[in-house]
CSV table of C-alpha atoms in Angstrom, one decimal:
chain,number,residue,atom,x,y,z
A,940,UNK,CA,109.3,164.6,167.2
A,941,UNK,CA,108.1,161.0,167.0
A,942,UNK,CA,104.8,160.4,165.5
A,943,UNK,CA,102.2,158.6,167.7
A,944,UNK,CA,101.8,155.3,166.0
A,945,UNK,CA,98.3,155.0,166.9
A,946,UNK,CA,97.1,158.1,165.4
A,947,UNK,CA,95.6,157.9,161.9
A,948,UNK,CA,97.6,159.0,159.0
A,949,UNK,CA,96.0,161.2,156.4
A,950,UNK,CA,94.6,159.5,153.4
A,951,UNK,CA,94.5,156.1,154.6
A,952,UNK,CA,95.6,153.7,157.3
A,953,UNK,CA,99.1,153.3,155.1
A,954,UNK,CA,99.6,156.9,154.3
A,955,UNK,CA,98.6,156.5,150.9
A,956,UNK,CA,96.5,159.0,149.1
A,957,UNK,CA,92.7,158.3,149.2
A,958,UNK,CA,92.0,158.8,145.6
A,959,UNK,CA,93.7,156.8,142.6
A,960,UNK,CA,94.1,153.2,142.0
A,961,UNK,CA,95.4,151.2,144.5
A,962,UNK,CA,99.3,150.0,144.2
A,963,UNK,CA,100.2,147.1,142.4
A,964,UNK,CA,102.0,144.3,144.4
A,965,UNK,CA,105.4,143.5,143.1
A,966,UNK,CA,106.4,139.7,143.7
A,967,UNK,CA,109.7,138.5,144.0
A,968,UNK,CA,111.3,135.3,143.1
A,969,UNK,CA,113.3,133.4,145.7
A,970,UNK,CA,116.4,135.3,144.3
A,971,UNK,CA,115.1,138.6,145.1
A,972,UNK,CA,114.4,139.3,141.4
A,973,UNK,CA,111.1,141.6,141.1
A,974,UNK,CA,108.5,140.0,139.0
A,975,UNK,CA,106.3,141.8,136.4
A,976,UNK,CA,103.6,144.0,138.0
A,977,UNK,CA,100.6,142.0,138.9
A,978,UNK,CA,97.6,143.6,139.9
A,979,UNK,CA,96.4,143.4,143.5
A,980,UNK,CA,93.5,141.0,144.5
A,981,UNK,CA,90.3,142.7,143.6
A,982,UNK,CA,91.7,145.1,141.0
A,983,UNK,CA,90.8,144.8,137.2
A,984,UNK,CA,93.5,143.6,135.1
A,985,UNK,CA,94.9,146.2,132.9
A,986,UNK,CA,94.8,145.9,129.0
A,987,UNK,CA,98.0,144.2,127.6
A,988,UNK,CA,100.5,146.5,126.1
A,989,UNK,CA,101.3,146.0,122.5
A,990,UNK,CA,104.0,147.2,120.6
A,991,UNK,CA,106.8,145.8,118.4
A,992,UNK,CA,109.4,145.9,121.3
A,993,UNK,CA,107.3,144.2,123.8
A,994,UNK,CA,108.5,140.7,124.5
A,995,UNK,CA,104.9,139.2,125.2
A,996,UNK,CA,102.7,141.4,122.7
A,997,UNK,CA,100.0,139.4,120.6
A,998,UNK,CA,100.4,139.7,116.7
A,999,UNK,CA,97.2,139.9,114.8
A,1000,UNK,CA,97.0,137.1,112.5
A,1001,UNK,CA,95.9,137.8,108.9
A,1002,UNK,CA,93.0,136.0,107.3
A,1003,UNK,CA,94.2,132.9,105.3
A,1004,UNK,CA,93.6,133.5,101.5
A,1005,UNK,CA,92.6,130.5,99.1
A,1006,UNK,CA,95.5,129.1,96.9
A,1007,UNK,CA,93.8,130.4,93.7
A,1008,UNK,CA,90.7,132.4,92.6
A,1009,UNK,CA,87.6,130.4,91.7
A,1010,UNK,CA,87.0,129.4,88.4
A,1011,UNK,CA,83.6,129.7,86.6
A,1012,UNK,CA,83.1,126.1,86.7
A,1013,UNK,CA,83.7,125.9,90.4
A,1014,UNK,CA,80.8,128.5,90.7
A,1015,UNK,CA,78.7,126.6,88.5
A,1016,UNK,CA,79.4,123.1,90.0
A,1017,UNK,CA,79.5,124.1,93.5
A,1018,UNK,CA,75.6,123.5,93.9
A,1019,UNK,CA,76.1,120.2,92.4
A,1020,UNK,CA,79.0,118.9,95.0
A,1021,UNK,CA,76.5,116.7,96.9
A,1022,UNK,CA,75.5,114.8,93.5
A,1023,UNK,CA,79.3,114.8,92.6
A,1024,UNK,CA,81.4,113.5,95.4
A,1025,UNK,CA,84.9,113.6,95.3
A,1026,UNK,CA,88.1,114.2,97.4
A,1027,UNK,CA,87.3,117.1,99.6
A,1028,UNK,CA,89.8,118.8,102.0
A,1029,UNK,CA,90.3,116.9,105.0
A,1030,UNK,CA,88.2,117.6,108.1
A,1031,UNK,CA,89.6,120.2,110.4
A,1032,UNK,CA,91.8,121.8,107.5
A,1033,UNK,CA,92.0,125.3,107.5
A,1034,UNK,CA,90.5,127.7,104.9
A,1035,UNK,CA,93.6,127.7,102.7
A,1036,UNK,CA,93.7,124.0,102.4
A,1037,UNK,CA,94.2,122.6,98.7
A,1038,UNK,CA,91.2,121.6,97.0
A,1039,UNK,CA,93.0,120.4,93.8
A,1040,UNK,CA,92.3,116.8,94.3
A,1041,UNK,CA,88.4,117.5,94.6
A,1042,UNK,CA,88.5,120.0,91.8
A,1043,UNK,CA,90.2,117.4,89.4
A,1044,UNK,CA,87.5,114.9,90.6
A,1045,UNK,CA,84.6,117.0,89.8
A,1046,UNK,CA,85.8,118.0,86.4
A,1047,UNK,CA,86.7,114.3,85.6
A,1048,UNK,CA,83.2,113.2,86.5
A,1049,UNK,CA,81.3,116.0,84.6
A,1050,UNK,CA,83.5,115.3,81.5
A,1051,UNK,CA,82.6,112.0,81.4
A,1052,UNK,CA,78.8,112.4,82.1
A,1053,UNK,CA,78.4,115.1,79.3
A,1054,UNK,CA,80.1,112.9,77.0
A,1055,UNK,CA,78.1,109.9,77.7
A,1056,UNK,CA,75.0,112.1,77.5
A,1057,UNK,CA,76.1,113.9,74.3
A,1058,UNK,CA,76.8,110.3,72.6
A,1059,UNK,CA,73.4,109.0,73.5
A,1060,UNK,CA,71.4,112.0,72.7
A,1061,UNK,CA,73.4,112.3,69.4
A,1062,UNK,CA,72.7,108.8,68.3
A,1063,UNK,CA,69.0,108.9,69.1
A,1064,UNK,CA,68.5,112.1,67.3
A,1065,UNK,CA,70.7,111.1,64.2
A,1066,UNK,CA,68.9,107.5,64.0
A,1067,UNK,CA,65.4,109.5,64.1
A,1068,UNK,CA,66.1,111.1,60.7
A,1069,UNK,CA,68.3,108.6,58.8
A,1070,UNK,CA,66.4,105.6,60.2
A,1071,UNK,CA,63.5,106.4,57.9
A,1072,UNK,CA,65.9,107.7,54.8
A,1073,UNK,CA,66.8,104.2,53.5
A,1074,UNK,CA,63.1,102.8,54.0
A,1075,UNK,CA,62.0,105.8,51.8
A,1076,UNK,CA,64.4,105.4,49.3
A,1077,UNK,CA,64.2,101.6,48.6
A,1078,UNK,CA,60.4,101.2,49.4
A,1079,UNK,CA,58.1,104.0,50.1
A,1080,UNK,CA,59.0,106.4,47.1
A,1081,UNK,CA,59.2,103.5,44.7
A,1082,UNK,CA,55.7,102.0,45.7
A,1083,UNK,CA,54.0,105.4,45.1
A,1084,UNK,CA,55.7,105.6,41.6
A,1085,UNK,CA,54.5,102.0,40.8
A,1086,UNK,CA,50.9,102.9,41.9
A,1087,UNK,CA,51.0,106.0,39.6
A,1088,UNK,CA,52.5,103.7,36.8
A,1089,UNK,CA,49.4,101.4,37.2
A,1090,UNK,CA,46.8,104.0,37.2
A,1091,UNK,CA,48.4,105.8,34.3
A,1092,UNK,CA,48.6,102.3,32.3
A,1093,UNK,CA,45.0,101.1,33.0
A,1094,UNK,CA,43.8,104.8,32.1
A,1095,UNK,CA,45.5,104.3,28.5
A,1096,UNK,CA,44.2,100.8,28.4
A,1097,UNK,CA,40.7,102.1,28.8
A,1098,UNK,CA,41.1,104.4,25.8
A,1099,UNK,CA,42.1,101.3,23.6
A,1100,UNK,CA,39.2,99.3,25.0
A,1101,UNK,CA,36.7,100.3,22.4
A,1102,UNK,CA,38.7,99.2,19.6
A,1103,UNK,CA,36.9,97.2,16.9
A,1104,UNK,CA,39.6,94.2,17.5
A,1105,UNK,CA,42.3,93.4,20.1
A,1106,UNK,CA,45.3,95.7,19.9
A,1107,UNK,CA,48.7,95.3,20.9
A,1108,UNK,CA,48.7,98.4,22.8
A,1109,UNK,CA,45.8,97.3,24.8
A,1110,UNK,CA,47.8,94.3,25.9
A,1111,UNK,CA,50.9,96.1,26.6
A,1112,UNK,CA,49.2,98.6,28.9
A,1113,UNK,CA,47.8,95.6,30.8
A,1114,UNK,CA,51.2,94.2,31.2
A,1115,UNK,CA,52.7,97.3,32.3
A,1116,UNK,CA,50.0,97.7,35.1
A,1117,UNK,CA,50.3,94.2,36.2
A,1118,UNK,CA,54.0,94.4,36.5
A,1119,UNK,CA,53.8,97.9,38.2
A,1120,UNK,CA,51.5,96.1,40.8
A,1121,UNK,CA,54.0,93.4,41.3
A,1122,UNK,CA,56.7,95.9,42.0
A,1123,UNK,CA,54.7,97.7,44.4
A,1124,UNK,CA,53.8,94.5,46.4
A,1125,UNK,CA,57.6,93.8,46.4
A,1126,UNK,CA,58.2,97.2,48.0
A,1127,UNK,CA,55.9,96.1,50.8
A,1128,UNK,CA,53.0,98.7,50.2
A,1129,UNK,CA,50.9,98.8,53.3
A,1130,UNK,CA,52.2,95.6,54.9
A,1131,UNK,CA,50.3,92.4,54.9
A,1132,UNK,CA,46.9,94.3,54.2
A,1133,UNK,CA,48.4,96.2,51.3
A,1134,UNK,CA,49.8,93.1,49.5
A,1135,UNK,CA,46.3,91.5,49.9
A,1136,UNK,CA,44.7,94.4,48.3
A,1137,UNK,CA,47.1,94.4,45.5
A,1138,UNK,CA,46.7,90.7,44.8
A,1139,UNK,CA,42.9,91.8,44.8
A,1140,UNK,CA,43.4,94.2,42.2
A,1141,UNK,CA,45.7,92.1,40.3
A,1142,UNK,CA,42.9,89.5,40.1
A,1143,UNK,CA,40.3,92.3,38.9
A,1144,UNK,CA,42.7,93.7,36.2
A,1145,UNK,CA,42.6,90.0,35.1
A,1146,UNK,CA,38.9,90.2,34.9
A,1147,UNK,CA,38.8,93.5,33.1
A,1148,UNK,CA,41.2,92.4,30.4
A,1149,UNK,CA,39.2,89.2,29.7
A,1150,UNK,CA,35.9,91.3,29.3
A,1151,UNK,CA,37.5,93.8,27.2
A,1152,UNK,CA,39.0,91.0,24.9
A,1153,UNK,CA,35.6,89.3,24.7
A,1154,UNK,CA,33.8,92.5,23.9
A,1155,UNK,CA,36.3,93.2,21.0
A,1156,UNK,CA,35.5,89.7,19.4
A,1157,UNK,CA,31.8,90.6,19.2
A,1158,UNK,CA,30.5,92.4,16.4
A,1159,UNK,CA,30.5,96.2,16.6
A,1160,UNK,CA,26.8,96.8,17.1
A,1161,UNK,CA,26.3,93.7,19.2
A,1162,UNK,CA,24.3,94.2,22.4
A,1163,UNK,CA,26.7,91.5,23.9
A,1164,UNK,CA,29.8,93.7,23.1
A,1165,UNK,CA,28.3,96.6,24.8
A,1166,UNK,CA,27.5,94.4,27.9
A,1167,UNK,CA,30.8,93.1,28.2
A,1168,UNK,CA,32.3,96.7,28.0
A,1169,UNK,CA,29.8,98.1,30.3
A,1170,UNK,CA,30.9,95.2,32.8
A,1171,UNK,CA,34.5,95.8,32.1
A,1172,UNK,CA,34.2,99.6,33.0
A,1173,UNK,CA,32.6,99.1,35.9
A,1174,UNK,CA,35.3,96.6,37.1
A,1175,UNK,CA,37.7,99.5,36.3
A,1176,UNK,CA,36.0,102.7,37.5
A,1177,UNK,CA,33.5,101.5,40.1
A,1178,UNK,CA,33.4,104.3,43.0
A,1179,UNK,CA,33.4,101.6,45.9
A,1180,UNK,CA,35.4,98.7,44.9
A,1181,UNK,CA,36.7,99.5,41.2
A,1182,UNK,CA,40.3,98.9,40.2
A,1183,UNK,CA,41.1,102.6,40.2
A,1184,UNK,CA,39.4,103.3,43.5
A,1185,UNK,CA,41.4,100.7,45.2
A,1186,UNK,CA,44.6,101.9,43.8
A,1187,UNK,CA,43.9,105.6,44.6
A,1188,UNK,CA,43.2,104.4,48.3
A,1189,UNK,CA,46.6,102.5,48.3
A,1190,UNK,CA,48.4,105.5,47.0
A,1191,UNK,CA,46.9,107.8,49.6
A,1192,UNK,CA,48.2,105.4,52.4
A,1193,UNK,CA,51.6,105.4,50.7
A,1194,UNK,CA,51.9,109.1,50.6
A,1195,UNK,CA,51.0,109.2,54.2
A,1196,UNK,CA,53.9,106.9,55.1
A,1197,UNK,CA,56.3,109.2,52.9
A,1198,UNK,CA,55.1,112.1,54.9
A,1199,UNK,CA,55.6,110.2,58.2
A,1200,UNK,CA,59.2,109.3,57.2
A,1201,UNK,CA,60.4,112.6,55.6
A,1202,UNK,CA,58.9,115.0,58.3
A,1203,UNK,CA,61.0,116.5,61.1
A,1204,UNK,CA,58.5,116.6,64.1
A,1205,UNK,CA,58.6,118.0,67.3
A,1206,UNK,CA,60.5,114.9,69.0
A,1207,UNK,CA,63.4,115.5,66.4
A,1208,UNK,CA,63.3,119.1,67.0
A,1209,UNK,CA,63.5,118.7,70.9
A,1210,UNK,CA,66.2,115.8,70.4
A,1211,UNK,CA,68.5,118.0,68.4
A,1212,UNK,CA,68.1,121.0,70.7
A,1213,UNK,CA,69.0,118.8,73.6
A,1214,UNK,CA,72.0,117.7,71.6
A,1215,UNK,CA,73.4,121.1,70.5
A,1216,UNK,CA,73.1,122.2,74.2
A,1217,UNK,CA,75.0,119.2,75.4
A,1218,UNK,CA,77.7,119.9,72.8
A,1219,UNK,CA,78.1,123.5,73.8
A,1220,UNK,CA,78.2,122.4,77.5
A,1221,UNK,CA,80.9,119.8,76.9
A,1222,UNK,CA,83.0,122.3,74.8
A,1223,UNK,CA,82.9,124.9,77.6
A,1224,UNK,CA,83.6,122.3,80.2
A,1225,UNK,CA,86.8,120.9,78.1
A,1226,UNK,CA,87.9,124.8,77.5
A,1227,UNK,CA,87.5,125.4,81.4
A,1228,UNK,CA,89.3,122.3,82.4
A,1229,UNK,CA,92.2,123.3,80.0
A,1230,UNK,CA,92.2,126.6,81.7
A,1231,UNK,CA,92.1,125.2,85.1
A,1232,UNK,CA,95.1,122.9,84.2
A,1233,UNK,CA,97.1,126.0,82.9
A,1234,UNK,CA,96.6,128.0,85.9
A,1235,UNK,CA,97.2,125.3,88.6
A,1236,UNK,CA,99.9,123.1,87.0
A,1237,UNK,CA,101.7,126.1,84.7
A,1238,UNK,CA,101.2,123.7,81.4
A,1239,UNK,CA,100.1,125.6,78.4
A,1240,UNK,CA,98.3,123.0,76.5
A,1241,UNK,CA,96.8,119.4,77.7
A,1242,UNK,CA,97.2,117.4,74.6
A,1243,UNK,CA,94.2,115.1,75.3
A,1244,UNK,CA,91.9,117.7,76.2
A,1245,UNK,CA,92.9,119.6,73.0
A,1246,UNK,CA,92.3,116.2,71.0
A,1247,UNK,CA,88.9,115.8,72.7
A,1248,UNK,CA,87.9,119.3,71.6
A,1249,UNK,CA,88.7,118.8,67.9
A,1250,UNK,CA,87.2,115.6,67.9
A,1251,UNK,CA,84.0,117.0,69.5
A,1252,UNK,CA,83.9,119.6,66.9
A,1253,UNK,CA,84.3,117.3,63.8
A,1254,UNK,CA,82.1,114.7,65.4
A,1255,UNK,CA,79.1,117.1,65.8
A,1256,UNK,CA,79.6,119.1,62.6
A,1257,UNK,CA,79.9,116.0,60.8
A,1258,UNK,CA,76.6,114.6,61.9
A,1259,UNK,CA,74.7,117.6,61.7
A,1260,UNK,CA,75.8,118.1,58.0
A,1261,UNK,CA,74.6,114.7,57.2
A,1262,UNK,CA,71.5,115.2,58.8
A,1263,UNK,CA,70.8,118.4,56.9
A,1264,UNK,CA,71.6,116.8,53.7
A,1265,UNK,CA,69.3,113.8,54.1
A,1266,UNK,CA,66.4,115.9,55.2
A,1267,UNK,CA,66.6,117.9,52.3
A,1268,UNK,CA,66.5,115.2,50.0
A,1269,UNK,CA,63.7,113.5,51.9
A,1270,UNK,CA,61.7,116.9,51.9
A,1271,UNK,CA,62.2,117.5,47.9
A,1272,UNK,CA,61.0,113.6,47.5
A,1273,UNK,CA,58.0,114.5,49.6
A,1274,UNK,CA,57.1,117.5,47.5
A,1275,UNK,CA,57.8,115.6,44.3
A,1276,UNK,CA,55.5,112.7,45.1
A,1277,UNK,CA,52.5,114.9,46.5
A,1278,UNK,CA,51.5,115.8,43.1
A,1279,UNK,CA,49.7,113.6,40.4
A,1280,UNK,CA,52.2,112.1,38.2
A,1281,UNK,CA,51.3,110.7,34.6
A,1282,UNK,CA,53.4,109.8,31.7
A,1283,UNK,CA,57.0,110.8,31.4
A,1284,UNK,CA,56.4,112.7,34.6
A,1285,UNK,CA,56.7,109.3,36.3
A,1286,UNK,CA,60.0,108.5,34.8
A,1287,UNK,CA,61.6,111.8,35.7
A,1288,UNK,CA,60.2,111.8,39.1
A,1289,UNK,CA,61.8,108.5,39.5
A,1290,UNK,CA,65.2,109.6,38.3
A,1291,UNK,CA,64.9,112.8,40.7
A,1292,UNK,CA,63.9,110.8,43.5
A,1293,UNK,CA,67.1,108.6,43.1
A,1294,UNK,CA,69.4,111.7,43.1
A,1295,UNK,CA,67.6,113.4,45.8
A,1296,UNK,CA,68.0,110.1,48.1
A,1297,UNK,CA,71.4,109.3,46.7
A,1298,UNK,CA,74.3,108.3,49.5
A,1299,UNK,CA,71.6,108.2,52.2
A,1300,UNK,CA,72.3,104.5,52.8
A,1301,UNK,CA,76.0,105.4,53.5
A,1302,UNK,CA,75.1,108.3,55.8
A,1303,UNK,CA,72.6,106.1,57.9
A,1304,UNK,CA,75.4,103.5,58.4
A,1305,UNK,CA,77.5,106.3,59.7
A,1306,UNK,CA,75.5,106.0,62.9
A,1307,UNK,CA,77.8,103.4,64.4
A,1308,UNK,CA,80.5,106.0,64.2
A,1309,UNK,CA,78.7,108.2,66.6
A,1310,UNK,CA,79.1,105.4,69.4
A,1311,UNK,CA,82.8,105.1,68.6
A,1312,UNK,CA,83.4,108.8,68.8
A,1313,UNK,CA,81.6,108.9,72.1
A,1314,UNK,CA,84.0,106.3,73.4
A,1315,UNK,CA,86.9,107.8,72.1
A,1316,UNK,CA,85.8,111.1,73.4
A,1317,UNK,CA,85.5,109.7,77.1
A,1318,UNK,CA,88.9,108.1,76.5
A,1319,UNK,CA,90.5,111.3,75.8
A,1320,UNK,CA,89.0,113.0,78.8
A,1321,UNK,CA,90.0,110.3,80.9
A,1322,UNK,CA,93.6,110.3,79.7
A,1323,UNK,CA,93.9,114.1,80.0
A,1324,UNK,CA,92.9,114.0,83.7
A,1325,UNK,CA,94.0,110.8,85.0
A,1326,UNK,CA,97.8,111.4,85.5
A,1327,UNK,CA,97.0,114.6,87.7
A,1328,UNK,CA,94.3,112.6,89.5
A,1329,UNK,CA,96.6,109.9,90.3
A,1330,UNK,CA,99.3,112.2,91.3
A,1331,UNK,CA,96.9,113.9,94.0
A,1332,UNK,CA,95.5,110.6,95.1
A,1333,UNK,CA,98.8,108.9,96.2
A,1334,UNK,CA,100.6,112.0,97.4
A,1335,UNK,CA,101.3,111.5,100.9
A,1336,UNK,CA,99.8,114.2,103.4
């Protein structure tokens, strides 16, 4: 029995089930070969099938890893990259692009900057101590001892001033006082004002000696003798304008100059603290750069960087030892000159001062070697990295 074509079939006009997804249309190419199933219009696309045997499946790409782990210097200088421009990876390069050229440039600049700053800081700090050592040895300390000698000689002359007749001891003490003042003037006591004061004192000593000699020529009970001696004593011991008062003031000024030259003030402490911190930072940068080159280029040692580290250690340690020795001698000299000196103590103090400040001139002249050492340090850092920088600079991309 032939079905009536006008009668609707169960489930739909084409006899397909009413429930379930619509069938997919199979397209054929011109040769009759069926194409892969494609969803019918209006039907959501099915998720692509994946599997090792599916011809068109998509492979999940693994995240790119950096070529090497980040070193400690990379993490330290990364915030400073805007201040330290270098060869960054090209724009559009992937996360695994090489950063060797940029890393070398950053380390190169950092080593040169630290070397220059350390050289400047070490030179200024060294000069702050040794720049005053030679003037203390040749001028300030001898001037204090000369003034002490003059005061002691005048005190001894005053004891002989009451003799009945002129004595050789009195003349000897006056000569010693005059020679000591001339030596103090040669040492530059107090600058121009101090030399003018010493000339005034020298003139008063001449007046004092003449009055004492006139008194000694008078009879023992003469009123004129007493007048001459009284005037001579006032010239020597007057509190306002006497010889001893003037010399005591000059000695106080010169001791203040000794204190200023031998003190280790706040600025010197700050300078040496900064110098030591820069030295530690440069040593750490040299070590990290050596480890970076060893890790990246498989070279155990970089001779130029090792030489730079050795030079840095010897350079800073030598300057530090010279500074400690010089400052210790200056401190001992200051302590020695702070107390009153008389008689044989003056001679002993002069000998001890010379021993305390021995070789300070040689150590002060070593300041020029700080500049030479800084230049050598920068040259070694440049030599140690330049070959690698040039290799990456001219490497074709």
